[in-house]
PDB file of C-alpha atoms in Angstrom:
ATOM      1  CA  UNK X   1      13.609 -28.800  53.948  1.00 53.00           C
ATOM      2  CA  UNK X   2      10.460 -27.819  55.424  1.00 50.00           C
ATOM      3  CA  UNK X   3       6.845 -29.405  53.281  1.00 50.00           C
ATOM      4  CA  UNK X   4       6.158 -25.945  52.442  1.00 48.00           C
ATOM      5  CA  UNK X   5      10.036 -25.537  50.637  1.00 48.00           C
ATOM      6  CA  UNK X   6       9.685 -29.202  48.857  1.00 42.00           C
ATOM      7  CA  UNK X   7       6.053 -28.439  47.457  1.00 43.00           C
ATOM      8  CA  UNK X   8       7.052 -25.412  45.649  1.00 48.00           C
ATOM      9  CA  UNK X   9      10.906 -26.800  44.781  1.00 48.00           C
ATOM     10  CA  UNK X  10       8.093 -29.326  42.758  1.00 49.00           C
ATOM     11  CA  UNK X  11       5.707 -26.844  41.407  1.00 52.00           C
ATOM     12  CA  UNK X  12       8.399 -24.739  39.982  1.00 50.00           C
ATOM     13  CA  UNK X  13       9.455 -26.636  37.181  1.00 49.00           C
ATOM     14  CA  UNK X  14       5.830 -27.049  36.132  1.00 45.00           C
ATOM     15  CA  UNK X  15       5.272 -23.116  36.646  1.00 46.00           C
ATOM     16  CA  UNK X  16       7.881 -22.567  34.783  1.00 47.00           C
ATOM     17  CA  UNK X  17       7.123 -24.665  31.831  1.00 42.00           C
ATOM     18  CA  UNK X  18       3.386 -23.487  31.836  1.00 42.00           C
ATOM     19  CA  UNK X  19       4.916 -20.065  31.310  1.00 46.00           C
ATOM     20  CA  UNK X  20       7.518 -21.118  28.747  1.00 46.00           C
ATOM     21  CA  UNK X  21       4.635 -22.627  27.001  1.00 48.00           C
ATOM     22  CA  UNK X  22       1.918 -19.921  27.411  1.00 72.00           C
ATOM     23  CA  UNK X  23       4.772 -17.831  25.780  1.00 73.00           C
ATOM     24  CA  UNK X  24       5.251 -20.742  23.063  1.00 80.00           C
ATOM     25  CA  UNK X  25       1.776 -20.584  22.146  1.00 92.00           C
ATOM     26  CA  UNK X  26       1.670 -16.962  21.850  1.00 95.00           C
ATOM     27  CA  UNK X  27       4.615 -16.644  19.986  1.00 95.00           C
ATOM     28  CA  UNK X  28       3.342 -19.409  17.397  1.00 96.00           C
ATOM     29  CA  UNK X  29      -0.327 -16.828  17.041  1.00 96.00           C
ATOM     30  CA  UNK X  30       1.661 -14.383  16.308  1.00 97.00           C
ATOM     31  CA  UNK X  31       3.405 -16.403  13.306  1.00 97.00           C
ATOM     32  CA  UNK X  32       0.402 -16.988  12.201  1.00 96.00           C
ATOM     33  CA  UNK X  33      -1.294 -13.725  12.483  1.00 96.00           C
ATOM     34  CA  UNK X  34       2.047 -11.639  10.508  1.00 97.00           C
ATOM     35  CA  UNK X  35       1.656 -14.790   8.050  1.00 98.00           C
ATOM     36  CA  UNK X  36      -1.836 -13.788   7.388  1.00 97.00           C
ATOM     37  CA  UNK X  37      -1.002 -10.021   6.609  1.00 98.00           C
ATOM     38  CA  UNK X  38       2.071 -11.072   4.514  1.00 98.00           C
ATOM     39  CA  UNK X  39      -0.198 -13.503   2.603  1.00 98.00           C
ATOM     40  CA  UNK X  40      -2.994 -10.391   1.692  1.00 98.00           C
ATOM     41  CA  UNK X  41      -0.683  -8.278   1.026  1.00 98.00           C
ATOM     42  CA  UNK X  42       1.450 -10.431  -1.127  1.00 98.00           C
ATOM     43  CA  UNK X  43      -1.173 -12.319  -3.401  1.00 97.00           C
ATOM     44  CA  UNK X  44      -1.997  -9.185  -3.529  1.00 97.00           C
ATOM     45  CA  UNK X  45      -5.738 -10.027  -1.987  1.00 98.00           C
ATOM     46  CA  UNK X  46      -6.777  -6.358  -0.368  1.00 97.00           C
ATOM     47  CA  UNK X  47     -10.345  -7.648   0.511  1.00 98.00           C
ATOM     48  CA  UNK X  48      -8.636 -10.457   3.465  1.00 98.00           C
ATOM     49  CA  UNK X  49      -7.594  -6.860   5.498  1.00 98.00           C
ATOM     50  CA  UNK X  50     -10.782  -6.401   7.057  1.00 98.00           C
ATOM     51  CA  UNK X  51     -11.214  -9.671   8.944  1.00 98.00           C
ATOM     52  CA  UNK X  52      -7.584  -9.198  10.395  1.00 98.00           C
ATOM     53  CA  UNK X  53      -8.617  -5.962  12.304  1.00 98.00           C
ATOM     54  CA  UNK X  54     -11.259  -5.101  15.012  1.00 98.00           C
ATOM     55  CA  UNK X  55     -14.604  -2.888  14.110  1.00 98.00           C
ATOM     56  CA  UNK X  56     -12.508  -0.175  15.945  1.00 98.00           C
ATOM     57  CA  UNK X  57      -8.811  -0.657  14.938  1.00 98.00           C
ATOM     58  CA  UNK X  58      -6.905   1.557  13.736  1.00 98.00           C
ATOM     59  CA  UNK X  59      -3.748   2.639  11.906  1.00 98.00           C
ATOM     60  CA  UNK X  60      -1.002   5.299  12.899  1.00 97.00           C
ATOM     61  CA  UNK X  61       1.283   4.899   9.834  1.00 95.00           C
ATOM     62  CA  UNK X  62       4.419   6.982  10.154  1.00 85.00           C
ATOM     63  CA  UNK X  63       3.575  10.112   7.700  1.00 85.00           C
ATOM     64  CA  UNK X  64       0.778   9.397   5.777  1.00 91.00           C
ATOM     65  CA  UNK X  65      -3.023  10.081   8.129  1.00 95.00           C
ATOM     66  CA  UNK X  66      -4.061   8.137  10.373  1.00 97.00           C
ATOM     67  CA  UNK X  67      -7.012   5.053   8.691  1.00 98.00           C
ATOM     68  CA  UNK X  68      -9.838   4.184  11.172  1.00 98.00           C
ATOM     69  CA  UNK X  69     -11.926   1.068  10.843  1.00 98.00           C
ATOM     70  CA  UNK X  70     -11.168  -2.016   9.244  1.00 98.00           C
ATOM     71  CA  UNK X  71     -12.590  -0.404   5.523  1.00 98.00           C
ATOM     72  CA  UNK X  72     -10.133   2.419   5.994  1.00 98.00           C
ATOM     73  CA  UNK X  73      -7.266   0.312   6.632  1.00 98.00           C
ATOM     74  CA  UNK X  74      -8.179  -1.855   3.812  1.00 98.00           C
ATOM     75  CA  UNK X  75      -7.841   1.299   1.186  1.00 98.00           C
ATOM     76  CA  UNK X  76      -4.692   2.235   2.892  1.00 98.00           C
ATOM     77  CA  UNK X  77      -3.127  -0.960   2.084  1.00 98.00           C
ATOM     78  CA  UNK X  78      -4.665  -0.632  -1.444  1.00 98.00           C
ATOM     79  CA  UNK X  79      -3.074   2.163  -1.872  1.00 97.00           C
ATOM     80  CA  UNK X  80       0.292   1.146  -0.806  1.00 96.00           C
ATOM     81  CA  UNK X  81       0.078  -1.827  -3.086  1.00 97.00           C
ATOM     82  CA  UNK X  82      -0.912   0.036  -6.125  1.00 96.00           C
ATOM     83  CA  UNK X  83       1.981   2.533  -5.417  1.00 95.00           C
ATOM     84  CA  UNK X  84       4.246  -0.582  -6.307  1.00 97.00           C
ATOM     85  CA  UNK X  85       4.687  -1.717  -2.853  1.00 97.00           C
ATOM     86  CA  UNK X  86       5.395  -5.627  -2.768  1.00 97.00           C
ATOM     87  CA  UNK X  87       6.933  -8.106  -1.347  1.00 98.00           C
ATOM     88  CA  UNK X  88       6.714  -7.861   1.809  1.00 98.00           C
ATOM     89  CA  UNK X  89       8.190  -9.429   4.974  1.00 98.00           C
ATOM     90  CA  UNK X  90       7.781  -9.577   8.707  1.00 98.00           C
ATOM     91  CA  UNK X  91      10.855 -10.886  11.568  1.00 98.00           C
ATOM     92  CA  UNK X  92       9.225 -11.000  15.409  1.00 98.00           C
ATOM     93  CA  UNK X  93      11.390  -8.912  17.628  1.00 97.00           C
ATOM     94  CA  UNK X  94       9.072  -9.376  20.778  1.00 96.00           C
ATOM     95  CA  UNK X  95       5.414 -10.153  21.282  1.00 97.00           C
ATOM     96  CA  UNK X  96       3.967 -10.537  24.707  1.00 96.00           C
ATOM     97  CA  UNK X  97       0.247 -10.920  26.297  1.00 96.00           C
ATOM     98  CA  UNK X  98      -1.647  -9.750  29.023  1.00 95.00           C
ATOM     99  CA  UNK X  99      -5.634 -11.505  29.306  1.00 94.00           C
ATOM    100  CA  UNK X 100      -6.933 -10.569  25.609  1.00 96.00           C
ATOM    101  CA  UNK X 101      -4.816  -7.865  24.928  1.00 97.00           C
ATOM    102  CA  UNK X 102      -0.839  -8.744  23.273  1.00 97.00           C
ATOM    103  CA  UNK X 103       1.317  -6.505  21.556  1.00 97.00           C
ATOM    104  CA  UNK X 104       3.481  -7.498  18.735  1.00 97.00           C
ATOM    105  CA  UNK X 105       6.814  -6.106  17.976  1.00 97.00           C
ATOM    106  CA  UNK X 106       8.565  -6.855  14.261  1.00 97.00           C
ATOM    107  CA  UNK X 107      11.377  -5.418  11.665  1.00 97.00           C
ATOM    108  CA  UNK X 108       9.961  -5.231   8.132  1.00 97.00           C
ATOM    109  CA  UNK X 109      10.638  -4.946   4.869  1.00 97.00           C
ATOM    110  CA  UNK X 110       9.061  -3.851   1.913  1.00 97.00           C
ATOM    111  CA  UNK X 111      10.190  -3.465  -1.866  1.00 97.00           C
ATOM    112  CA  UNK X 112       8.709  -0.637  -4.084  1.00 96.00           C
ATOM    113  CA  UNK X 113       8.981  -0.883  -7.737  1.00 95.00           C
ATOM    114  CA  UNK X 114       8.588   2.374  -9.507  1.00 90.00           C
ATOM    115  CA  UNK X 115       7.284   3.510 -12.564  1.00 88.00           C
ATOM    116  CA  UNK X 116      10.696   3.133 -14.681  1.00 90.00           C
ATOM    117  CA  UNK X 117      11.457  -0.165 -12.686  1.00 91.00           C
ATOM    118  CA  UNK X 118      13.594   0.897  -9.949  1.00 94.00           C
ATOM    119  CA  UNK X 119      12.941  -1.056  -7.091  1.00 96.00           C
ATOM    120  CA  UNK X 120      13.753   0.430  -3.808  1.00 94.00           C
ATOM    121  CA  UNK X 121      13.731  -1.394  -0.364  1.00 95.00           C
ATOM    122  CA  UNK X 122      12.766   0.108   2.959  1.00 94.00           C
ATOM    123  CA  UNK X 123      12.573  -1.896   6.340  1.00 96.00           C
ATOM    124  CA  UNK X 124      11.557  -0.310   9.790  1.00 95.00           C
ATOM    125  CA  UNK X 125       9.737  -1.289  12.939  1.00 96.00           C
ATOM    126  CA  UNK X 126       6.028  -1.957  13.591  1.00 97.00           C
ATOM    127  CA  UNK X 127       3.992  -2.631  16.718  1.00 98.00           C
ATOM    128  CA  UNK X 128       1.046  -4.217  16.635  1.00 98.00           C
ATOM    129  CA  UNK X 129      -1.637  -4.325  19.224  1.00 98.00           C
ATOM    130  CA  UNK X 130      -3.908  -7.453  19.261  1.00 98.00           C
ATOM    131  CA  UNK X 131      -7.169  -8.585  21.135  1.00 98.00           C
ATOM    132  CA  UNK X 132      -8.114 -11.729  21.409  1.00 97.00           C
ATOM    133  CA  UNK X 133     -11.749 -12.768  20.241  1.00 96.00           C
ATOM    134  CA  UNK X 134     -13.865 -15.166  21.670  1.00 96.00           C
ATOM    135  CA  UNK X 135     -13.383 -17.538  19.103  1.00 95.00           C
ATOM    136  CA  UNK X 136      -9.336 -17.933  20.257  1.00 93.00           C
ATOM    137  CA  UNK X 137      -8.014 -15.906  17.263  1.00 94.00           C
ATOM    138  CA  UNK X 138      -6.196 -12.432  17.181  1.00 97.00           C
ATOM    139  CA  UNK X 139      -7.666  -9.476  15.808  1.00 98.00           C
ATOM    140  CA  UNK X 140      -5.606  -6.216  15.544  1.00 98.00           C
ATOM    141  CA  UNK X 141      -6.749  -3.336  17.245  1.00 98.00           C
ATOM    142  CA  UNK X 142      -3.807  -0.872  16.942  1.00 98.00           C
ATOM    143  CA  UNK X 143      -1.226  -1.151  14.085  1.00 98.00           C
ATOM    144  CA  UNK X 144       1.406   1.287  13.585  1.00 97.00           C
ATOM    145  CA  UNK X 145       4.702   1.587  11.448  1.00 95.00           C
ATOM    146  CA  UNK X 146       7.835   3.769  10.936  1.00 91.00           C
ATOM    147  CA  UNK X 147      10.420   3.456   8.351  1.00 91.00           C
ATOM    148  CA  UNK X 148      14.186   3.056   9.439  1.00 89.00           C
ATOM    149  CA  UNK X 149      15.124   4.707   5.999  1.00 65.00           C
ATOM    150  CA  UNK X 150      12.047   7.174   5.068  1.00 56.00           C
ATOM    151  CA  UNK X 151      12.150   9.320   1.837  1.00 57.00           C
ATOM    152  CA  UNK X 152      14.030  12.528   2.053  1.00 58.00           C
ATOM    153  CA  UNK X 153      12.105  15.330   2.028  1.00 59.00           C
ATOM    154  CA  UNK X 154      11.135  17.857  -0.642  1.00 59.00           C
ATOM    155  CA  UNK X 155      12.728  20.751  -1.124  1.00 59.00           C
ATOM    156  CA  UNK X 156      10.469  23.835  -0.909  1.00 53.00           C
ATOM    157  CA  UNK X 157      11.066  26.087  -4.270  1.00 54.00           C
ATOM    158  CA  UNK X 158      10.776  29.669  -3.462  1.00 52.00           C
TER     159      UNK X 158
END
């Protein structure tokens, strides 16, 4: 085995494990960043929305328009609460990085209680764009959601 083989037969463990971890680490912000939204949205406590996103985020949810700005985003979610929405969850499908900028893949769930009581549960997808501040944190810049099981549409009356 020539020096150049047995240095990086060495070094690959180590590389290897530096990823694993790196990927570890990420994983375990990401936990901790879907714990924070779960946690305002919850209690409920609308006005911990704004520090979660950047000045420019923004929010594609699927079929209501489009909220930009943290302030925005923080009357959407008002709004979803005081439609009954509650009880949230989050499950990580995938999250990976690149530098500052990750992406953050989850199923959800979400009950709605309506005005006689029903309670109705919808789950779906969302993905999650984050950057990385300077302080080591994770602010979202791009958040978007679709529901597996949307409502069915309206009928138009003629």
């Amino acid at each position: 085995m020539s020096a150049k083989s047995l240095v990086f037969a060495l070094l690959l463990p180590l590389l290897m494990w530096g990823s694993s971890a790196r990927a570890d680490d990420l994983r375990t912000a990401m936990e901790v960043s879907n714990q924070q939204w779960l946690n305002a949205f919850n209690t409920p406590n609308t006005a911990a929305f704004p520090a979660m996103y950047t000045d420019d985020a923004i929010l594609v949810p699927g079929g209501s328009p489009v909220a930009i700005g943290p302030e925005a985003i923080k009357q959407f979610w008002e709004g979803a609460i005081k439609a009954g929405f509650k009880d949230h969850t989050f499950e990580i499908i995938e999250t990976r990085a690149d530098g500052n900028l990750a992406y953050l893949l989850s199923s959800w769930t979400v009950n709605q209680v309506k005005s006689g009581g029903e309670v109705r549960t919808m789950s779906g997808h969302t993905l999650r764009v984050l950057l990385k501040q300077a302080d080591g944190n994770w602010k979202t810049k791009a958040h978007t959601f679709v529901p597996q099981n949307p409502p069915a549409p309206k009928e138009a009356k003629n």
